[in-house]
Amino acid sequence: MKFFVDTADVDAIRELNDLGMVDGVTTNPSLILKSGRDILEVTKEICSFVKGPVSAEVVALEASEMIAEGRKLAAIAPNIAVKVPLTWDGLKTCKVLSSEGFMVNVTLCFSANQALIAAKAGATFISPFIGRLDDINLDGLDLIGDIRTIYDNYDFKTQILAASIRSANHVKDCALIGADVITAPPAVIKSLASHVLTDKGLEQFLKDWAKTGQKIL
Ligand code: E4P
């Protein structure tokens, strides 16, 4: 399973990238706002050191404008994935841009049928939002499972990019279900290394070590 980082915070991406943990990056208008940076400038900087797909999202609502925005974003670097919302105009944009050879990430997916139609429109990635479904008492992971089954039934090549990941358990469950990619905030990716028994065990080892009076260096 590939790891994408869901942020436009360049320092946070660099830290994970140096550890080889970054297979790609996703951004959205809210994350650009949070970064306080210009979208073209920050996206270019991210693409200068991340080798995998970097998603940059269009903000127009009408297809011809979305296509123009998508082409401009795609011109930033060859590894840009143009992110479009799962609307009818977004699907038209997906079809045009993917036919032109650009990667397209269809975002804001909340149903299996939306994922099906995005695959038909040539999406490179489909982004189902787990956390936001959980927020309204629906099961985001069920959706990932349904999409996995549908895509496998018909051998669709669209990659399932599980998004709106809020916890380490979401990551584990996506891996068990067989999502192709997860995109998660840096803090969630870092939390995968944590376990309370690791902390407790280390504390005890260090206490006992101190009693030996020994040093390694
Ligand atoms: C995905 O591409 C989105 O940027 C993101 O995962 C949304 O997550 P949120 O629901 O936590 O805002």
Tab-separated table of N, CA and C in Angstrom, residues 11-172:
chain	number	residue	atom	x	y	z
A	11	ASP	N	7.733	21.425	5.253
A	11	ASP	CA	8.672	20.849	6.236
A	11	ASP	C	8.214	19.468	6.673
A	12	ALA	N	6.909	19.324	6.908
A	12	ALA	CA	6.375	18.027	7.343
A	12	ALA	C	6.543	16.976	6.238
A	13	ILE	N	6.338	17.387	4.996
A	13	ILE	CA	6.503	16.440	3.874
A	13	ILE	C	7.970	16.025	3.767
A	14	ARG	N	8.884	17.019	3.893
A	14	ARG	CA	10.323	16.723	3.793
A	14	ARG	C	10.760	15.715	4.855
A	15	GLU	N	10.272	15.901	6.090
A	15	GLU	CA	10.689	15.005	7.173
A	15	GLU	C	10.321	13.547	6.838
A	16	LEU	N	9.089	13.346	6.379
A	16	LEU	CA	8.654	11.977	6.048
A	16	LEU	C	9.321	11.476	4.773
A	17	ASN	N	9.540	12.390	3.842
A	17	ASN	CA	10.164	12.006	2.572
A	17	ASN	C	11.591	11.516	2.800
A	18	ASP	N	12.297	12.163	3.735
A	18	ASP	CA	13.682	11.751	4.032
A	18	ASP	C	13.729	10.332	4.590
A	19	LEU	N	12.621	9.885	5.183
A	19	LEU	CA	12.548	8.517	5.714
A	19	LEU	C	12.028	7.522	4.668
A	20	GLY	N	11.782	8.013	3.470
A	20	GLY	CA	11.275	7.140	2.407
A	20	GLY	C	9.819	6.768	2.581
A	21	MET	N	9.084	7.602	3.345
A	21	MET	CA	7.687	7.252	3.646
A	21	MET	C	6.687	7.934	2.721
A	22	VAL	N	7.176	8.714	1.766
A	22	VAL	CA	6.251	9.508	0.940
A	22	VAL	C	6.212	8.981	-0.494
A	23	ASP	N	5.099	8.325	-0.823
A	23	ASP	CA	4.913	7.868	-2.204
A	23	ASP	C	4.181	8.922	-3.028
A	24	GLY	N	3.661	9.946	-2.355
A	24	GLY	CA	2.942	11.009	-3.047
A	24	GLY	C	2.379	11.983	-2.017
A	25	VAL	N	1.724	13.024	-2.520
A	25	VAL	CA	1.163	14.072	-1.648
A	25	VAL	C	-0.220	14.428	-2.160
A	26	THR	N	-1.132	14.730	-1.228
A	26	THR	CA	-2.423	15.296	-1.647
A	26	THR	C	-2.604	16.644	-0.960
A	27	THR	N	-3.152	17.587	-1.715
A	27	THR	CA	-3.518	18.875	-1.122
A	27	THR	C	-4.973	19.150	-1.501
A	28	ASN	N	-5.550	20.133	-0.869
A	28	ASN	CA	-6.893	20.604	-1.240
A	28	ASN	C	-6.954	22.082	-0.877
A	29	PRO	N	-8.001	22.804	-1.253
A	29	PRO	CA	-8.027	24.243	-0.981
A	29	PRO	C	-7.906	24.570	0.512
A	30	SER	N	-8.456	23.729	1.387
A	30	SER	CA	-8.355	23.990	2.832
A	30	SER	C	-6.909	23.835	3.305
A	31	LEU	N	-6.206	22.856	2.741
A	31	LEU	CA	-4.804	22.639	3.141
A	31	LEU	C	-3.904	23.748	2.598
A	32	ILE	N	-4.255	24.276	1.410
A	32	ILE	CA	-3.495	25.418	0.870
A	32	ILE	C	-3.699	26.623	1.787
A	33	LEU	N	-4.942	26.844	2.213
A	33	LEU	CA	-5.225	27.949	3.142
A	33	LEU	C	-4.388	27.795	4.416
A	34	LYS	N	-4.383	26.584	4.955
A	34	LYS	CA	-3.643	26.305	6.197
A	34	LYS	C	-2.138	26.568	6.014
A	35	SER	N	-1.612	26.313	4.826
A	35	SER	CA	-0.171	26.503	4.595
A	35	SER	C	0.191	27.984	4.522
A	36	GLY	N	-0.799	28.831	4.196
A	36	GLY	CA	-0.543	30.266	4.047
A	36	GLY	C	0.265	30.584	2.787
A	37	ARG	N	0.396	29.618	1.868
A	37	ARG	CA	1.237	29.809	0.689
A	37	ARG	C	0.391	29.939	-0.578
A	38	ASP	N	1.030	30.429	-1.633
A	38	ASP	CA	0.404	30.493	-2.950
A	38	ASP	C	0.367	29.086	-3.551
A	39	ILE	N	-0.773	28.689	-4.119
A	39	ILE	CA	-0.927	27.297	-4.586
A	39	ILE	C	0.127	26.892	-5.623
A	40	LEU	N	0.407	27.779	-6.589
A	40	LEU	CA	1.344	27.403	-7.652
A	40	LEU	C	2.756	27.252	-7.088
A	41	GLU	N	3.079	28.196	-6.184
A	41	GLU	CA	4.439	28.217	-5.614
A	41	GLU	C	4.682	27.015	-4.689
A	42	VAL	N	3.734	26.764	-3.795
A	42	VAL	CA	3.946	25.664	-2.837
A	42	VAL	C	3.900	24.306	-3.549
A	43	THR	N	3.026	24.185	-4.544
A	43	THR	CA	2.925	22.917	-5.264
A	43	THR	C	4.221	22.652	-6.038
A	44	LYS	N	4.770	23.722	-6.618
A	44	LYS	CA	6.043	23.576	-7.355
A	44	LYS	C	7.146	23.129	-6.395
A	45	GLU	N	7.174	23.725	-5.211
A	45	GLU	CA	8.218	23.348	-4.238
A	45	GLU	C	8.065	21.873	-3.836
A	46	ILE	N	6.833	21.447	-3.589
A	46	ILE	CA	6.606	20.038	-3.209
A	46	ILE	C	7.082	19.113	-4.340
A	47	CYS	N	6.736	19.479	-5.568
A	47	CYS	CA	7.117	18.629	-6.715
A	47	CYS	C	8.626	18.612	-6.955
A	48	SER	N	9.342	19.582	-6.375
A	48	SER	CA	10.796	19.618	-6.606
A	48	SER	C	11.511	18.493	-5.857
A	49	PHE	N	10.866	17.930	-4.813
A	49	PHE	CA	11.556	16.846	-4.091
A	49	PHE	C	10.721	15.581	-3.907
A	50	VAL	N	9.411	15.641	-4.189
A	50	VAL	CA	8.593	14.421	-4.102
A	50	VAL	C	8.512	13.800	-5.497
A	51	LYS	N	8.872	12.539	-5.590
A	51	LYS	CA	8.893	11.895	-6.920
A	51	LYS	C	7.512	11.418	-7.376
A	52	GLY	N	6.671	10.984	-6.419
A	52	GLY	CA	5.370	10.413	-6.767
A	52	GLY	C	4.328	11.478	-7.070
A	53	PRO	N	3.084	11.041	-7.305
A	53	PRO	CA	2.022	11.978	-7.668
A	53	PRO	C	1.724	13.026	-6.581
A	54	VAL	N	1.580	14.265	-7.001
A	54	VAL	CA	1.230	15.373	-6.094
A	54	VAL	C	-0.105	15.934	-6.572
A	55	SER	N	-1.143	15.757	-5.761
A	55	SER	CA	-2.476	16.218	-6.172
A	55	SER	C	-2.664	17.697	-5.898
A	56	ALA	N	-3.137	18.416	-6.917
A	56	ALA	CA	-3.467	19.837	-6.780
A	56	ALA	C	-4.887	20.008	-7.313
A	57	GLU	N	-5.727	20.692	-6.533
A	57	GLU	CA	-7.162	20.677	-6.818
A	57	GLU	C	-7.648	21.914	-7.570
A	58	VAL	N	-8.498	21.685	-8.562
A	58	VAL	CA	-9.147	22.800	-9.261
A	58	VAL	C	-10.241	23.370	-8.358
A	59	VAL	N	-10.629	24.632	-8.644
A	59	VAL	CA	-11.684	25.238	-7.818
A	59	VAL	C	-12.873	25.729	-8.648
A	60	ALA	N	-12.755	25.683	-9.972
A	60	ALA	CA	-13.891	26.079	-10.811
A	60	ALA	C	-14.975	25.004	-10.719
A	61	LEU	N	-16.202	25.371	-11.100
A	61	LEU	CA	-17.310	24.412	-11.017
A	61	LEU	C	-17.797	23.966	-12.389
A	62	GLU	N	-17.429	24.714	-13.402
A	62	GLU	CA	-17.908	24.425	-14.761
A	62	GLU	C	-16.760	23.788	-15.566
A	63	ALA	N	-17.108	22.768	-16.368
A	63	ALA	CA	-16.079	21.916	-16.979
A	63	ALA	C	-14.994	22.661	-17.762
A	64	SER	N	-15.398	23.626	-18.628
A	64	SER	CA	-14.344	24.237	-19.460
A	64	SER	C	-13.340	24.996	-18.597
A	65	GLU	N	-13.858	25.617	-17.531
A	65	GLU	CA	-12.951	26.339	-16.626
A	65	GLU	C	-12.108	25.368	-15.803
A	66	MET	N	-12.747	24.264	-15.398
A	66	MET	CA	-12.006	23.253	-14.629
A	66	MET	C	-10.870	22.679	-15.473
A	67	ILE	N	-11.156	22.448	-16.755
A	67	ILE	CA	-10.137	21.886	-17.652
A	67	ILE	C	-8.969	22.867	-17.782
A	68	ALA	N	-9.307	24.155	-17.926
A	68	ALA	CA	-8.241	25.163	-18.054
A	68	ALA	C	-7.401	25.216	-16.772
A	69	GLU	N	-8.077	25.203	-15.632
A	69	GLU	CA	-7.328	25.205	-14.357
A	69	GLU	C	-6.467	23.945	-14.240
A	70	GLY	N	-7.053	22.818	-14.630
A	70	GLY	CA	-6.332	21.552	-14.536
A	70	GLY	C	-5.077	21.558	-15.397
A	71	ARG	N	-5.197	22.104	-16.605
A	71	ARG	CA	-4.017	22.158	-17.496
A	71	ARG	C	-2.937	23.056	-16.900
A	72	LYS	N	-3.383	24.159	-16.272
A	72	LYS	CA	-2.396	25.072	-15.661
A	72	LYS	C	-1.689	24.386	-14.490
A	73	LEU	N	-2.470	23.673	-13.666
A	73	LEU	CA	-1.857	22.961	-12.528
A	73	LEU	C	-0.924	21.861	-13.037
A	74	ALA	N	-1.351	21.146	-14.076
A	74	ALA	CA	-0.547	20.043	-14.600
A	74	ALA	C	0.775	20.538	-15.194
A	75	ALA	N	0.785	21.817	-15.598
A	75	ALA	CA	2.013	22.369	-16.193
A	75	ALA	C	3.085	22.632	-15.123
A	76	ILE	N	2.712	22.558	-13.851
A	76	ILE	CA	3.691	22.824	-12.772
A	76	ILE	C	4.809	21.783	-12.807
A	77	ALA	N	4.430	20.518	-12.993
A	77	ALA	CA	5.431	19.433	-12.989
A	77	ALA	C	4.790	18.182	-13.589
A	78	PRO	N	5.616	17.273	-14.093
A	78	PRO	CA	5.047	16.062	-14.720
A	78	PRO	C	4.363	15.135	-13.723
A	79	ASN	N	4.659	15.279	-12.424
A	79	ASN	CA	4.035	14.376	-11.440
A	79	ASN	C	2.787	14.957	-10.776
A	80	ILE	N	2.221	15.999	-11.372
A	80	ILE	CA	0.955	16.536	-10.830
A	80	ILE	C	-0.201	15.600	-11.174
A	81	ALA	N	-1.047	15.334	-10.169
A	81	ALA	CA	-2.338	14.684	-10.418
A	81	ALA	C	-3.387	15.780	-10.218
A	82	VAL	N	-4.151	16.056	-11.254
A	82	VAL	CA	-5.164	17.111	-11.142
A	82	VAL	C	-6.339	16.555	-10.347
A	83	LYS	N	-6.701	17.291	-9.287
A	83	LYS	CA	-7.778	16.809	-8.418
A	83	LYS	C	-9.072	17.524	-8.793
A	84	VAL	N	-10.103	16.746	-9.059
A	84	VAL	CA	-11.394	17.339	-9.445
A	84	VAL	C	-12.488	16.758	-8.550
A	85	PRO	N	-13.492	17.567	-8.212
A	85	PRO	CA	-14.572	17.044	-7.361
A	85	PRO	C	-15.493	16.103	-8.137
A	86	LEU	N	-16.137	15.216	-7.387
A	86	LEU	CA	-17.012	14.233	-8.032
A	86	LEU	C	-18.383	14.841	-8.341
A	87	THR	N	-18.363	15.721	-9.362
A	87	THR	CA	-19.589	16.308	-9.895
A	87	THR	C	-19.638	15.917	-11.367
A	88	TRP	N	-20.753	16.205	-12.021
A	88	TRP	CA	-20.843	15.867	-13.449
A	88	TRP	C	-19.771	16.605	-14.235
A	89	ASP	N	-19.593	17.898	-13.932
A	89	ASP	CA	-18.547	18.666	-14.621
A	89	ASP	C	-17.152	18.158	-14.257
A	90	GLY	N	-17.006	17.691	-13.025
A	90	GLY	CA	-15.725	17.106	-12.622
A	90	GLY	C	-15.421	15.854	-13.435
A	91	LEU	N	-16.451	15.065	-13.711
A	91	LEU	CA	-16.257	13.838	-14.502
A	91	LEU	C	-15.904	14.176	-15.956
A	92	LYS	N	-16.557	15.226	-16.485
A	92	LYS	CA	-16.215	15.655	-17.860
A	92	LYS	C	-14.743	16.074	-17.902
A	93	THR	N	-14.345	16.815	-16.880
A	93	THR	CA	-12.952	17.278	-16.792
A	93	THR	C	-12.007	16.092	-16.693
A	94	CYS	N	-12.403	15.114	-15.888
A	94	CYS	CA	-11.593	13.903	-15.712
A	94	CYS	C	-11.380	13.218	-17.058
A	95	LYS	N	-12.451	13.073	-17.799
A	95	LYS	CA	-12.369	12.384	-19.104
A	95	LYS	C	-11.400	13.106	-20.037
A	96	VAL	N	-11.550	14.449	-20.110
A	96	VAL	CA	-10.704	15.221	-21.036
A	96	VAL	C	-9.242	15.161	-20.601
A	97	LEU	N	-8.990	15.435	-19.315
A	97	LEU	CA	-7.588	15.507	-18.863
A	97	LEU	C	-6.910	14.141	-18.884
A	98	SER	N	-7.665	13.091	-18.537
A	98	SER	CA	-7.027	11.767	-18.566
A	98	SER	C	-6.750	11.345	-20.012
A	99	SER	N	-7.636	11.752	-20.939
A	99	SER	CA	-7.383	11.447	-22.363
A	99	SER	C	-6.152	12.196	-22.867
A	100	GLU	N	-5.851	13.328	-22.248
A	100	GLU	CA	-4.653	14.092	-22.641
A	100	GLU	C	-3.388	13.542	-21.974
A	101	GLY	N	-3.561	12.510	-21.152
A	101	GLY	CA	-2.392	11.871	-20.537
A	101	GLY	C	-2.061	12.347	-19.142
A	102	PHE	N	-2.924	13.214	-18.573
A	102	PHE	CA	-2.662	13.692	-17.210
A	102	PHE	C	-3.250	12.722	-16.190
A	103	MET	N	-2.604	12.661	-15.005
A	103	MET	CA	-3.192	11.890	-13.902
A	103	MET	C	-4.337	12.715	-13.314
A	104	VAL	N	-5.445	12.037	-13.006
A	104	VAL	CA	-6.590	12.741	-12.402
A	104	VAL	C	-7.026	12.021	-11.137
A	105	ASN	N	-7.170	12.799	-10.070
A	105	ASN	CA	-7.643	12.287	-8.782
A	105	ASN	C	-9.053	12.827	-8.570
A	106	VAL	N	-10.054	11.943	-8.598
A	106	VAL	CA	-11.439	12.394	-8.410
A	106	VAL	C	-11.759	12.324	-6.917
A	107	THR	N	-12.060	13.478	-6.360
A	107	THR	CA	-12.151	13.616	-4.906
A	107	THR	C	-13.591	13.842	-4.430
A	108	LEU	N	-13.753	13.848	-3.115
A	108	LEU	CA	-15.069	14.024	-2.488
A	108	LEU	C	-16.015	12.904	-2.921
A	109	CYS	N	-15.523	11.671	-2.860
A	109	CYS	CA	-16.329	10.497	-3.198
A	109	CYS	C	-16.936	9.917	-1.927
A	110	PHE	N	-18.253	9.749	-1.936
A	110	PHE	CA	-18.948	9.246	-0.743
A	110	PHE	C	-19.847	8.051	-1.034
A	111	SER	N	-19.796	7.526	-2.263
A	111	SER	CA	-20.612	6.336	-2.540
A	111	SER	C	-19.917	5.443	-3.563
A	112	ALA	N	-20.310	4.164	-3.549
A	112	ALA	CA	-19.719	3.198	-4.477
A	112	ALA	C	-20.082	3.551	-5.921
A	113	ASN	N	-21.298	4.042	-6.136
A	113	ASN	CA	-21.683	4.411	-7.500
A	113	ASN	C	-20.853	5.590	-8.019
A	114	GLN	N	-20.538	6.519	-7.126
A	114	GLN	CA	-19.675	7.631	-7.544
A	114	GLN	C	-18.307	7.092	-7.971
A	115	ALA	N	-17.809	6.109	-7.210
A	115	ALA	CA	-16.504	5.528	-7.542
A	115	ALA	C	-16.561	4.785	-8.879
A	116	LEU	N	-17.686	4.117	-9.117
A	116	LEU	CA	-17.868	3.382	-10.370
A	116	LEU	C	-17.846	4.336	-11.563
A	117	ILE	N	-18.569	5.422	-11.446
A	117	ILE	CA	-18.664	6.343	-12.585
A	117	ILE	C	-17.347	7.100	-12.798
A	118	ALA	N	-16.613	7.329	-11.709
A	118	ALA	CA	-15.301	7.997	-11.854
A	118	ALA	C	-14.332	7.083	-12.602
A	119	ALA	N	-14.404	5.786	-12.316
A	119	ALA	CA	-13.535	4.834	-13.029
A	119	ALA	C	-13.896	4.822	-14.514
A	120	LYS	N	-15.199	4.862	-14.812
A	120	LYS	CA	-15.636	4.900	-16.208
A	120	LYS	C	-15.117	6.147	-16.921
A	121	ALA	N	-14.967	7.252	-16.142
A	121	ALA	CA	-14.505	8.513	-16.743
A	121	ALA	C	-12.983	8.567	-16.843
A	122	GLY	N	-12.314	7.486	-16.445
A	122	GLY	CA	-10.861	7.426	-16.639
A	122	GLY	C	-10.015	7.928	-15.488
A	123	ALA	N	-10.600	7.985	-14.263
A	123	ALA	CA	-9.831	8.488	-13.121
A	123	ALA	C	-8.597	7.632	-12.850
A	124	THR	N	-7.502	8.293	-12.547
A	124	THR	CA	-6.294	7.570	-12.113
A	124	THR	C	-6.477	7.134	-10.661
A	125	PHE	N	-7.028	8.064	-9.853
A	125	PHE	CA	-7.285	7.804	-8.436
A	125	PHE	C	-8.725	8.169	-8.113
A	126	ILE	N	-9.330	7.400	-7.206
A	126	ILE	CA	-10.612	7.802	-6.624
A	126	ILE	C	-10.361	8.025	-5.138
A	127	SER	N	-10.859	9.160	-4.625
A	127	SER	CA	-10.633	9.481	-3.207
A	127	SER	C	-11.923	9.398	-2.402
A	128	PRO	N	-12.235	8.222	-1.826
A	128	PRO	CA	-13.364	8.117	-0.893
A	128	PRO	C	-12.944	8.654	0.468
A	129	PHE	N	-13.810	9.456	1.084
A	129	PHE	CA	-13.491	10.140	2.349
A	129	PHE	C	-14.032	9.340	3.530
A	130	ILE	N	-13.175	8.601	4.193
A	130	ILE	CA	-13.606	7.743	5.299
A	130	ILE	C	-14.093	8.549	6.509
A	131	GLY	N	-13.231	9.444	6.995
A	131	GLY	CA	-13.537	10.168	8.239
A	131	GLY	C	-14.827	10.966	8.153
A	132	ARG	N	-15.048	11.585	6.998
A	132	ARG	CA	-16.257	12.424	6.900
A	132	ARG	C	-17.532	11.571	6.876
A	133	LEU	N	-17.437	10.318	6.406
A	133	LEU	CA	-18.595	9.413	6.493
A	133	LEU	C	-18.792	8.979	7.943
A	134	ASP	N	-17.685	8.646	8.605
A	134	ASP	CA	-17.769	8.273	10.027
A	134	ASP	C	-18.396	9.413	10.838
A	135	ASP	N	-18.051	10.652	10.475
A	135	ASP	CA	-18.573	11.831	11.197
A	135	ASP	C	-20.101	11.880	11.176
A	136	ILE	N	-20.722	11.317	10.128
A	136	ILE	CA	-22.193	11.352	10.071
A	136	ILE	C	-22.778	9.948	10.336
A	137	ASN	N	-21.992	9.171	11.113
A	137	ASN	CA	-22.433	7.835	11.544
A	137	ASN	C	-22.668	6.839	10.415
A	138	LEU	N	-21.959	7.012	9.302
A	138	LEU	CA	-21.934	5.984	8.262
A	138	LEU	C	-20.550	5.326	8.351
A	139	ASP	N	-20.381	4.185	7.679
A	139	ASP	CA	-19.119	3.475	7.830
A	139	ASP	C	-18.226	3.684	6.610
A	140	GLY	N	-17.232	4.554	6.776
A	140	GLY	CA	-16.322	4.868	5.668
A	140	GLY	C	-15.570	3.653	5.174
A	141	LEU	N	-15.242	2.740	6.084
A	141	LEU	CA	-14.471	1.557	5.669
A	141	LEU	C	-15.312	0.603	4.824
A	142	ASP	N	-16.621	0.542	5.106
A	142	ASP	CA	-17.515	-0.258	4.254
A	142	ASP	C	-17.428	0.225	2.810
A	143	LEU	N	-17.360	1.543	2.665
A	143	LEU	CA	-17.273	2.105	1.309
A	143	LEU	C	-15.986	1.660	0.621
A	144	ILE	N	-14.875	1.678	1.346
A	144	ILE	CA	-13.603	1.236	0.742
A	144	ILE	C	-13.746	-0.219	0.274
A	145	GLY	N	-14.353	-1.051	1.118
A	145	GLY	CA	-14.546	-2.467	0.765
A	145	GLY	C	-15.428	-2.632	-0.466
A	146	ASP	N	-16.518	-1.857	-0.520
A	146	ASP	CA	-17.431	-1.952	-1.678
A	146	ASP	C	-16.709	-1.560	-2.968
A	147	ILE	N	-15.935	-0.485	-2.891
A	147	ILE	CA	-15.239	-0.031	-4.108
A	147	ILE	C	-14.195	-1.072	-4.532
A	148	ARG	N	-13.493	-1.652	-3.535
A	148	ARG	CA	-12.501	-2.688	-3.851
A	148	ARG	C	-13.164	-3.828	-4.634
A	149	THR	N	-14.329	-4.277	-4.129
A	149	THR	CA	-15.038	-5.387	-4.787
A	149	THR	C	-15.441	-5.009	-6.213
A	150	ILE	N	-16.015	-3.833	-6.357
A	150	ILE	CA	-16.487	-3.408	-7.685
A	150	ILE	C	-15.321	-3.278	-8.667
A	151	TYR	N	-14.263	-2.620	-8.241
A	151	TYR	CA	-13.122	-2.436	-9.147
A	151	TYR	C	-12.509	-3.797	-9.519
A	152	ASP	N	-12.439	-4.696	-8.541
A	152	ASP	CA	-11.858	-6.018	-8.846
A	152	ASP	C	-12.786	-6.833	-9.756
A	153	ASN	N	-14.109	-6.701	-9.548
A	153	ASN	CA	-15.070	-7.439	-10.392
A	153	ASN	C	-14.866	-7.148	-11.864
A	154	TYR	N	-14.516	-5.901	-12.164
A	154	TYR	CA	-14.441	-5.477	-13.567
A	154	TYR	C	-13.032	-5.073	-13.994
A	155	ASP	N	-12.068	-5.331	-13.119
A	155	ASP	CA	-10.672	-5.046	-13.419
A	155	ASP	C	-10.432	-3.576	-13.790
A	156	PHE	N	-11.125	-2.668	-13.093
A	156	PHE	CA	-10.850	-1.242	-13.299
A	156	PHE	C	-9.449	-0.935	-12.789
A	157	LYS	N	-8.723	-0.099	-13.510
A	157	LYS	CA	-7.343	0.234	-13.130
A	157	LYS	C	-7.273	1.446	-12.182
A	158	THR	N	-8.384	2.135	-11.985
A	158	THR	CA	-8.409	3.286	-11.075
A	158	THR	C	-7.939	2.849	-9.686
A	159	GLN	N	-7.023	3.624	-9.106
A	159	GLN	CA	-6.498	3.261	-7.781
A	159	GLN	C	-7.355	3.860	-6.670
A	160	ILE	N	-7.631	3.039	-5.677
A	160	ILE	CA	-8.410	3.514	-4.514
A	160	ILE	C	-7.462	4.244	-3.571
A	161	LEU	N	-7.704	5.554	-3.446
A	161	LEU	CA	-6.867	6.418	-2.612
A	161	LEU	C	-7.708	6.785	-1.385
A	162	ALA	N	-7.608	5.980	-0.346
A	162	ALA	CA	-8.454	6.203	0.839
A	162	ALA	C	-8.058	7.511	1.513
A	163	ALA	N	-9.037	8.415	1.644
A	163	ALA	CA	-8.765	9.764	2.137
A	163	ALA	C	-9.579	10.042	3.395
A	164	SER	N	-9.349	11.233	3.944
A	164	SER	CA	-10.011	11.628	5.197
A	164	SER	C	-9.741	10.568	6.276
A	165	ILE	N	-8.468	10.214	6.358
A	165	ILE	CA	-8.008	9.222	7.331
A	165	ILE	C	-7.725	9.952	8.634
A	166	ARG	N	-8.308	9.446	9.712
A	166	ARG	CA	-8.183	10.180	10.979
A	166	ARG	C	-7.390	9.429	12.040
A	167	SER	N	-7.120	8.136	11.815
A	167	SER	CA	-6.494	7.360	12.891
A	167	SER	C	-5.612	6.248	12.325
A	168	ALA	N	-4.762	5.719	13.203
A	168	ALA	CA	-3.916	4.586	12.829
A	168	ALA	C	-4.787	3.377	12.466
A	169	ASN	N	-5.906	3.209	13.157
A	169	ASN	CA	-6.795	2.082	12.830
A	169	ASN	C	-7.360	2.193	11.416
A	170	HIS	N	-7.656	3.419	10.997
A	170	HIS	CA	-8.111	3.594	9.602
A	170	HIS	C	-7.050	3.071	8.639
A	171	VAL	N	-5.786	3.375	8.933
A	171	VAL	CA	-4.700	2.941	8.029
A	171	VAL	C	-4.642	1.420	7.987
A	172	LYS	N	-4.677	0.801	9.171
A	172	LYS	CA	-4.605	-0.667	9.234
A	172	LYS	C	-5.791	-1.295	8.486
